[in-house]
mmCIF file of C-alpha atoms in Angstrom:
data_model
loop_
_atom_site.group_PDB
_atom_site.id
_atom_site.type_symbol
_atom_site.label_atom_id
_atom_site.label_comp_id
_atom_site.label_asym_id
_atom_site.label_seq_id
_atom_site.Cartn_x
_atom_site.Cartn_y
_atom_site.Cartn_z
ATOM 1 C CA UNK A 25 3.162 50.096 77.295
ATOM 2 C CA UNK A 26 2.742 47.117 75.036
ATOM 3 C CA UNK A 27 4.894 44.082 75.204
ATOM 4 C CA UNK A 28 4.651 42.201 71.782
ATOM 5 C CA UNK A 29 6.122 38.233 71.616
ATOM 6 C CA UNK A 30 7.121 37.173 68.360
ATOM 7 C CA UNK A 31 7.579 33.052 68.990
ATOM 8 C CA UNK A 32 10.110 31.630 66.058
ATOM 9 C CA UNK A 33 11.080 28.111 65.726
ATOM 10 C CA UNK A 34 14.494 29.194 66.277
ATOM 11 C CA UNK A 35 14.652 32.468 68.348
ATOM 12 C CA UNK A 36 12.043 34.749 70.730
ATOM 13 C CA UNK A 37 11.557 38.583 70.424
ATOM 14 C CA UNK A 38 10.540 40.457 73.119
ATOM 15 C CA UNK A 39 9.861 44.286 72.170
ATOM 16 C CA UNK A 40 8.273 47.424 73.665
ATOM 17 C CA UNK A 41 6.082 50.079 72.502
ATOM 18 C CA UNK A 42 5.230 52.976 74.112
ATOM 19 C CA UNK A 43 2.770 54.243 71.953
ATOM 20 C CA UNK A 44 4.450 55.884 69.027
ATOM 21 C CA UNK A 45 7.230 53.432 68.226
ATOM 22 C CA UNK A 46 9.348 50.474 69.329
ATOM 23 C CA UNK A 47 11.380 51.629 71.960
ATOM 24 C CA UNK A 48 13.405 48.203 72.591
ATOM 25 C CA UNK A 49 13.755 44.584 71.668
ATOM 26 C CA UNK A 50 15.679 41.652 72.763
ATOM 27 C CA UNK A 51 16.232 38.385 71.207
ATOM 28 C CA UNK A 52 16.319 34.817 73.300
ATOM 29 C CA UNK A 53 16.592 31.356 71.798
ATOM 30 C CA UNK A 54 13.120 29.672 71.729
ATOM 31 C CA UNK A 55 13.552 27.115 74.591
ATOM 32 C CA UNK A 56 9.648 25.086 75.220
ATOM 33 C CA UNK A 57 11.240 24.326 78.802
ATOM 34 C CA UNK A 58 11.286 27.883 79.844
ATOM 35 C CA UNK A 59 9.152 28.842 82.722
ATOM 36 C CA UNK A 60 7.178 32.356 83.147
ATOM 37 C CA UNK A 61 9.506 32.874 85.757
ATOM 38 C CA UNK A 62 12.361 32.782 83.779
ATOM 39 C CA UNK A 63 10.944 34.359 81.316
ATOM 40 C CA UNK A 64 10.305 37.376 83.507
ATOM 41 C CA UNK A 65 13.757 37.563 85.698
ATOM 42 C CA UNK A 66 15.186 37.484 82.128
ATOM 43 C CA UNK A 67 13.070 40.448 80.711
ATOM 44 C CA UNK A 68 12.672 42.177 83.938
ATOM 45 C CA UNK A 69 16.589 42.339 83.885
ATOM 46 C CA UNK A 70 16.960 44.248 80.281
ATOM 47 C CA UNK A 71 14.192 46.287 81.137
ATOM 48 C CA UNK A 72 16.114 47.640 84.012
ATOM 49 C CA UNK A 73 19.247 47.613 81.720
ATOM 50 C CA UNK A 74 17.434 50.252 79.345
ATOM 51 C CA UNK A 75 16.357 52.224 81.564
ATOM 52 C CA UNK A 76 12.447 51.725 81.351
ATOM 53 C CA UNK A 77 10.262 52.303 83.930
ATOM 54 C CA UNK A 78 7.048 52.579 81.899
ATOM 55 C CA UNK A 79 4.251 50.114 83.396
ATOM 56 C CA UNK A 80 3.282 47.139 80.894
ATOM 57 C CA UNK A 81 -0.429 47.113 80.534
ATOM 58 C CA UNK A 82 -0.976 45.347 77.257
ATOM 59 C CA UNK A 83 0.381 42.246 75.584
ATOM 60 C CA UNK A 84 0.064 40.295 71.981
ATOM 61 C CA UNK A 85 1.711 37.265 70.941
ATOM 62 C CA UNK A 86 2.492 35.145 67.823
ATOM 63 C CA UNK A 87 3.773 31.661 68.089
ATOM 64 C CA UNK A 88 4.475 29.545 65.858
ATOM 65 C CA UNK A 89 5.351 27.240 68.454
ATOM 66 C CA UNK A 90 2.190 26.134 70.689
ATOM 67 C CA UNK A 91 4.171 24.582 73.532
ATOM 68 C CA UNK A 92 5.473 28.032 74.546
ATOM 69 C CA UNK A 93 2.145 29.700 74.615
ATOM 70 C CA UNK A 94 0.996 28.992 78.104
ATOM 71 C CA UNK A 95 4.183 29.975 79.476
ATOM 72 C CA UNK A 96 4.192 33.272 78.365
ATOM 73 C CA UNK A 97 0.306 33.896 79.595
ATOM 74 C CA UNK A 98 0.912 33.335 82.492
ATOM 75 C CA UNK A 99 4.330 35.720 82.143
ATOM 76 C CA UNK A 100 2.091 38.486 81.254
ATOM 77 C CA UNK A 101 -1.003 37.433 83.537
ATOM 78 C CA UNK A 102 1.397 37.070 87.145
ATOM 79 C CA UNK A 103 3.934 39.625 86.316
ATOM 80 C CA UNK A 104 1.868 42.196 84.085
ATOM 81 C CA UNK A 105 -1.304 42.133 85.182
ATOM 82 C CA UNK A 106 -3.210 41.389 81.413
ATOM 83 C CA UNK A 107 -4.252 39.302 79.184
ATOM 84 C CA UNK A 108 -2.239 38.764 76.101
ATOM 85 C CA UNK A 109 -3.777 38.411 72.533
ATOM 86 C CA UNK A 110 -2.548 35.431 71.201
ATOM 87 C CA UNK A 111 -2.741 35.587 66.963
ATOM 88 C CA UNK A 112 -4.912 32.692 65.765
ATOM 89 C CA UNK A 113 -7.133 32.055 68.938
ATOM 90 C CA UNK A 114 -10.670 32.011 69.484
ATOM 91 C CA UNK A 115 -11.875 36.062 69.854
ATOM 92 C CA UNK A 116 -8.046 37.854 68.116
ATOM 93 C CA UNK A 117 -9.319 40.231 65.386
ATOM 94 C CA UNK A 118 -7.571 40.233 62.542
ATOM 95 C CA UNK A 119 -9.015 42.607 60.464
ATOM 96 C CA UNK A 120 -8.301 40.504 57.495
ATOM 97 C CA UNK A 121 -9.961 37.624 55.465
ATOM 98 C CA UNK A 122 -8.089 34.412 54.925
ATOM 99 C CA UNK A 123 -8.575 32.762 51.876
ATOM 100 C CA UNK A 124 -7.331 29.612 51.884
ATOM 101 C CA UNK A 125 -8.763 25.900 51.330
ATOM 102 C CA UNK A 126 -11.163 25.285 54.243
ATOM 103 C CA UNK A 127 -9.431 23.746 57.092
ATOM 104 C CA UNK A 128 -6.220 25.263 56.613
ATOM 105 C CA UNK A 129 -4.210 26.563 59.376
ATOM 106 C CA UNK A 130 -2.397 29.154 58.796
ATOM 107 C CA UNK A 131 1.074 30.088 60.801
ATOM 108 C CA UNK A 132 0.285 33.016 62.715
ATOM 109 C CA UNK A 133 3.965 34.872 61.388
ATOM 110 C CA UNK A 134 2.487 34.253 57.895
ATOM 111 C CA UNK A 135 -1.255 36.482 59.172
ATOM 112 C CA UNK A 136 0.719 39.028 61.086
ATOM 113 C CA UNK A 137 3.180 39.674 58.395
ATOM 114 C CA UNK A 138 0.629 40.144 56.156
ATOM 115 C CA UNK A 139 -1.115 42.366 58.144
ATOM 116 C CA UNK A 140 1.655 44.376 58.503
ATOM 117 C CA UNK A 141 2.537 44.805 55.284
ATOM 118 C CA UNK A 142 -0.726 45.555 53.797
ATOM 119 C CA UNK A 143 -0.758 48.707 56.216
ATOM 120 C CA UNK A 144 2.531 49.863 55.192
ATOM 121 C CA UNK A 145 2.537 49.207 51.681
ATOM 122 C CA UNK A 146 -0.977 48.261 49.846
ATOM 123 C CA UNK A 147 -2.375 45.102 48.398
ATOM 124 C CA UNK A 148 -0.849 42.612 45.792
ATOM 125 C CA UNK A 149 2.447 42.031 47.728
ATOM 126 C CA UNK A 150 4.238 38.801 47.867
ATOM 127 C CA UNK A 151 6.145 38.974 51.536
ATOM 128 C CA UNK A 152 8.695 37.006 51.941
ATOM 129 C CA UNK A 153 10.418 35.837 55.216
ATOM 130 C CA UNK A 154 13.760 34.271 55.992
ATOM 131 C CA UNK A 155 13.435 32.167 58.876
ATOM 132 C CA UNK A 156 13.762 29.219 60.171
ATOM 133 C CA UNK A 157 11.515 28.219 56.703
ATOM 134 C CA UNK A 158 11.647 30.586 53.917
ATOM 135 C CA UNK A 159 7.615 31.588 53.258
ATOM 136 C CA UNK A 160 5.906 33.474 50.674
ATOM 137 C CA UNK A 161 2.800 35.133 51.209
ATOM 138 C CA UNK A 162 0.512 36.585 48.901
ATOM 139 C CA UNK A 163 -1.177 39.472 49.801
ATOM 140 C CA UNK A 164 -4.512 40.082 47.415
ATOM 141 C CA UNK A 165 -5.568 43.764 46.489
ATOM 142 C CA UNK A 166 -7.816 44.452 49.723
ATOM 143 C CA UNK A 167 -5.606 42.864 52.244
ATOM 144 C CA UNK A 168 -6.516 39.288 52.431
ATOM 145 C CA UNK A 169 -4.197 36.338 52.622
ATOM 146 C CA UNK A 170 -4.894 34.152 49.617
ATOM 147 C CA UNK A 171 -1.935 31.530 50.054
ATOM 148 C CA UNK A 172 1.843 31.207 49.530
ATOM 149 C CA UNK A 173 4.800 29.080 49.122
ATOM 150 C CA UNK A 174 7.334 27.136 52.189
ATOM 151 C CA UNK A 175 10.453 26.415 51.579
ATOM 152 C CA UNK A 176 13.238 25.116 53.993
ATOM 153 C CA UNK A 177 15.310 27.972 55.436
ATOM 154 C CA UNK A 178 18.744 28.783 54.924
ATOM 155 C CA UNK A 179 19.904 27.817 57.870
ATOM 156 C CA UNK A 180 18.291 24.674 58.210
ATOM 157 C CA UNK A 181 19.214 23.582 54.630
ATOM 158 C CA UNK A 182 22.996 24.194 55.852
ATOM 159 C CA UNK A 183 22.575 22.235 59.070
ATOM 160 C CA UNK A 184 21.258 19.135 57.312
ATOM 161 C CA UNK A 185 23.558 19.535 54.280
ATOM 162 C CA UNK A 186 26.729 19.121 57.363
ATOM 163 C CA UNK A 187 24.977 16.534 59.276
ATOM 164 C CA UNK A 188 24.036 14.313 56.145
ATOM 165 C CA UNK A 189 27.404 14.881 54.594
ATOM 166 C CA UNK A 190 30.050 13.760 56.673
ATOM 167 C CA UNK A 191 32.817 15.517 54.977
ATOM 168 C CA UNK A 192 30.984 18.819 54.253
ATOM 169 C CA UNK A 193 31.586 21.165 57.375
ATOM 170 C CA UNK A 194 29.185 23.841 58.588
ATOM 171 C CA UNK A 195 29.427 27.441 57.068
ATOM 172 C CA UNK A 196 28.339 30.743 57.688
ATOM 173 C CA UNK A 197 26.167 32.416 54.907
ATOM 174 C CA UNK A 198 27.939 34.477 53.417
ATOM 175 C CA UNK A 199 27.816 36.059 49.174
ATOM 176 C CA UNK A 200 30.939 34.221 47.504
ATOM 177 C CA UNK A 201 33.365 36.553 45.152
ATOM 178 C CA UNK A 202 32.257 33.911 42.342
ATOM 179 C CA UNK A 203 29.478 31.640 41.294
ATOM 180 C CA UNK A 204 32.056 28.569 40.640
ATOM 181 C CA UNK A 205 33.857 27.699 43.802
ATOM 182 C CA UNK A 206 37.598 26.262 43.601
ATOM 183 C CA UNK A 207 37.972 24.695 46.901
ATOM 184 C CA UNK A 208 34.536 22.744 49.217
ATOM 185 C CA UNK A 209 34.178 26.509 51.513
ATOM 186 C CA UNK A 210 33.583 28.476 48.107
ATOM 187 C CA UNK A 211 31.434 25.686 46.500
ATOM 188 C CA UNK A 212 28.936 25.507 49.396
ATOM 189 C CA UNK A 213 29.032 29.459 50.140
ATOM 190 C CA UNK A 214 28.100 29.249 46.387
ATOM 191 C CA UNK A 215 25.488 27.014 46.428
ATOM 192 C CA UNK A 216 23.849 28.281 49.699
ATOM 193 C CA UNK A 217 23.787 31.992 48.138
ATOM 194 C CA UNK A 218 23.276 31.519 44.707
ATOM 195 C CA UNK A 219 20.705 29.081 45.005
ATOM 196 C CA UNK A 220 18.439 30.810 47.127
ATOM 197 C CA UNK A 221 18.670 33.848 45.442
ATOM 198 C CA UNK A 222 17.619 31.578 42.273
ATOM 199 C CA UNK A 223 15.157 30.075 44.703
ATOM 200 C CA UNK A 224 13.368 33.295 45.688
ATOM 201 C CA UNK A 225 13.766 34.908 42.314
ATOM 202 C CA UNK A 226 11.845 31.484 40.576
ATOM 203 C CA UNK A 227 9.267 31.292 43.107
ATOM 204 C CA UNK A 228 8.634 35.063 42.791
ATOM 205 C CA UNK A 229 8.160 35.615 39.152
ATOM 206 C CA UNK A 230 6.238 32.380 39.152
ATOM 207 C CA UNK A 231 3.463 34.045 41.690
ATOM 208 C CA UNK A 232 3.708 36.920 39.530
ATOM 209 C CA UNK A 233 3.068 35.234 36.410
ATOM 210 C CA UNK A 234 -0.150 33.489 38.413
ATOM 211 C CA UNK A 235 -1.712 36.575 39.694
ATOM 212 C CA UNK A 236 -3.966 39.327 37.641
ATOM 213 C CA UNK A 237 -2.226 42.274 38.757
ATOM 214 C CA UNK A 238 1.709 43.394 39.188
ATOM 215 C CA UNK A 239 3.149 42.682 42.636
ATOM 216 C CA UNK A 240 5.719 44.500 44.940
ATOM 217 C CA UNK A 241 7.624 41.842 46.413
ATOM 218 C CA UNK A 242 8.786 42.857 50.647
ATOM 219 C CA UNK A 243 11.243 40.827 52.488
ATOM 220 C CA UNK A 244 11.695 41.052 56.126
ATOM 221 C CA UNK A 245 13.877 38.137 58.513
ATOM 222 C CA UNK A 246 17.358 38.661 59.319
ATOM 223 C CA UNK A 247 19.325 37.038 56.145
ATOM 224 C CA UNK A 248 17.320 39.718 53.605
ATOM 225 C CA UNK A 249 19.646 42.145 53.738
ATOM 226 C CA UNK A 250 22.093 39.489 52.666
ATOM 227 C CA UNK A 251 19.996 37.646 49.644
ATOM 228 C CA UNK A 252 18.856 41.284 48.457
ATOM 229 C CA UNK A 253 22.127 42.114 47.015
ATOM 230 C CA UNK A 254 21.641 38.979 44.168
ATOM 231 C CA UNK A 255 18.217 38.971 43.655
ATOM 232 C CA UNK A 256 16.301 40.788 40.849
ATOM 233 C CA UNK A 257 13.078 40.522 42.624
ATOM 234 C CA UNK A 258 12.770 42.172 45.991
ATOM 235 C CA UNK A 259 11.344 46.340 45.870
ATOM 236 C CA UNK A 260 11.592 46.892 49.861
ATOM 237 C CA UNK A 261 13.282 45.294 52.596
ATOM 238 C CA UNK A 262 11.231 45.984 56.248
ATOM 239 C CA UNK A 263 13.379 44.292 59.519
ATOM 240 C CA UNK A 264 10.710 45.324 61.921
ATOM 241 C CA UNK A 265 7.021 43.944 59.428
ATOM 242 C CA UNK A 266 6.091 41.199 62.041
ATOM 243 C CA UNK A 267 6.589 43.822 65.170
ATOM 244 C CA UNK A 268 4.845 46.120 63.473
ATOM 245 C CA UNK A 269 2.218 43.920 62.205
ATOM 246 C CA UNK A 270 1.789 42.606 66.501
ATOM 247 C CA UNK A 271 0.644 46.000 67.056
ATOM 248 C CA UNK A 272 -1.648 46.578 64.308
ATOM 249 C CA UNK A 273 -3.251 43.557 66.064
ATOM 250 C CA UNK A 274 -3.448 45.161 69.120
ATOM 251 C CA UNK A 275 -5.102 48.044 68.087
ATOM 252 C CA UNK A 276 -7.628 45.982 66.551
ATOM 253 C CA UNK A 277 -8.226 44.041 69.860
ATOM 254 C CA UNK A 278 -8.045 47.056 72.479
ATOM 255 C CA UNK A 279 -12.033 47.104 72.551
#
């Protein structure tokens, strides 16, 4: 059984696979002060919960977060028995190039997501993610990263547009009946929607208009399903491209 760790700046997910598919995931906030202890009482729990008894053997992780890393090694290496891949250390195959200026650091969501999508869909994507920060990635013809865009996230463009405006309140995200708002609610629901979709819809056609051949465009992260239904741009949404692309990685480090 593999245990794949996807590491947000906002939330954790913890998922299973027993081979075939994903047979369960669960979703914690991501807290740097947790302990592997925690971490496993917590997990240990839901596991139990869903009935699995299947044996973990195998673990991969992506962090964007470094602080958490050592943590959840020594989760997997006291309470599991192995040692996780972490994407973007010293001896994690990729099975990718990564074309980028030298020097460059790339987020390891940004790799596995691209990874991911390259096996489900082909070459010349652009993926793009709604997170904590909204990223593009560019997927060339064979695979490789070649570079992208970041862009604040939704839900961090609404938190500092309430705590920099003191009579703006916080909203939910949410597609407004009309582009022009007639009371504050509608005009920030408005503004929140309709600009990102023009956001992602600019940034989009402008990577299309930079690169030699035409482009699918994928979008995975929990607010797609929302910003698909106003933009012109996106061909496939995929909910489960970084899980999927954490085991790809796997199977490329078994050996």
């Amino acid at each position: 059984m593999l245990l794949a760790i996807d590491v947000g700046n906002t939330n954790s997910v913890f998922a299973l696979h027993d081979g075939t598919e994903f047979i369960a995931q669960w979703r914690c906030e991501t807290n740097v002060g947790r302990t592997a202890d925690e971490y496993f009482v917590w997990l240990n729990q839901l596991i139990e919960l869903a009935g699995i008894n299947a044996k973990i053997t195998r673990a991969v992780i992506s962090s964007t977060v470094p602080r958490v890393v050592f943590n959840l090694r020594v989760l997997t290496d006291r309470y599991f028995d192995c040692r996780p891949v972490v994407v973007g250390r010293a001896g994690c195959v990729l099975g990718i190039d990564v074309r980028v200026d030298e020097g460059t650091t790339v987020g390891p969501d940004r790799l596995v997501n691209t990874i991911g999508a390259y096996n489900r869909y082909g070459g010349d994507l652009i993926v793009v993610d709604f997170g904590t920060a909204t990223t593009f990635d560019v997927v060339d013809h064979d695979g490789a990263y070649i570079g992208g865009v970041i862009a604040p996230g939704v839900n961090l463009s609404m938190q500092a547009l309430h705590e920099r405006a003191a009579a703006l309140p916080h909203i939910d995200v949410a597609q407004p009946e009309k582009v022009i708002g007639t009371n504050t609610l509608a005009c920030m629901q408005s503004g929140v929607f309709w600009g990102y979709v023009g956001l992602v819809d600019g940034i989009c056609t402008q990577i299309r208009a930079e690169h030699p051949r035409p482009m699918k465009v994928i979008a995975t992260g929990g607010l797609s399903t929302l910003y698909e239904r106003g933009t012109r741009v996106i061909d496939q949404i995929d909910l489960e491209l970084t899980l999927h692309g954490l085991y790809l990685i796997d199977q490329a480090n078994r050996n």
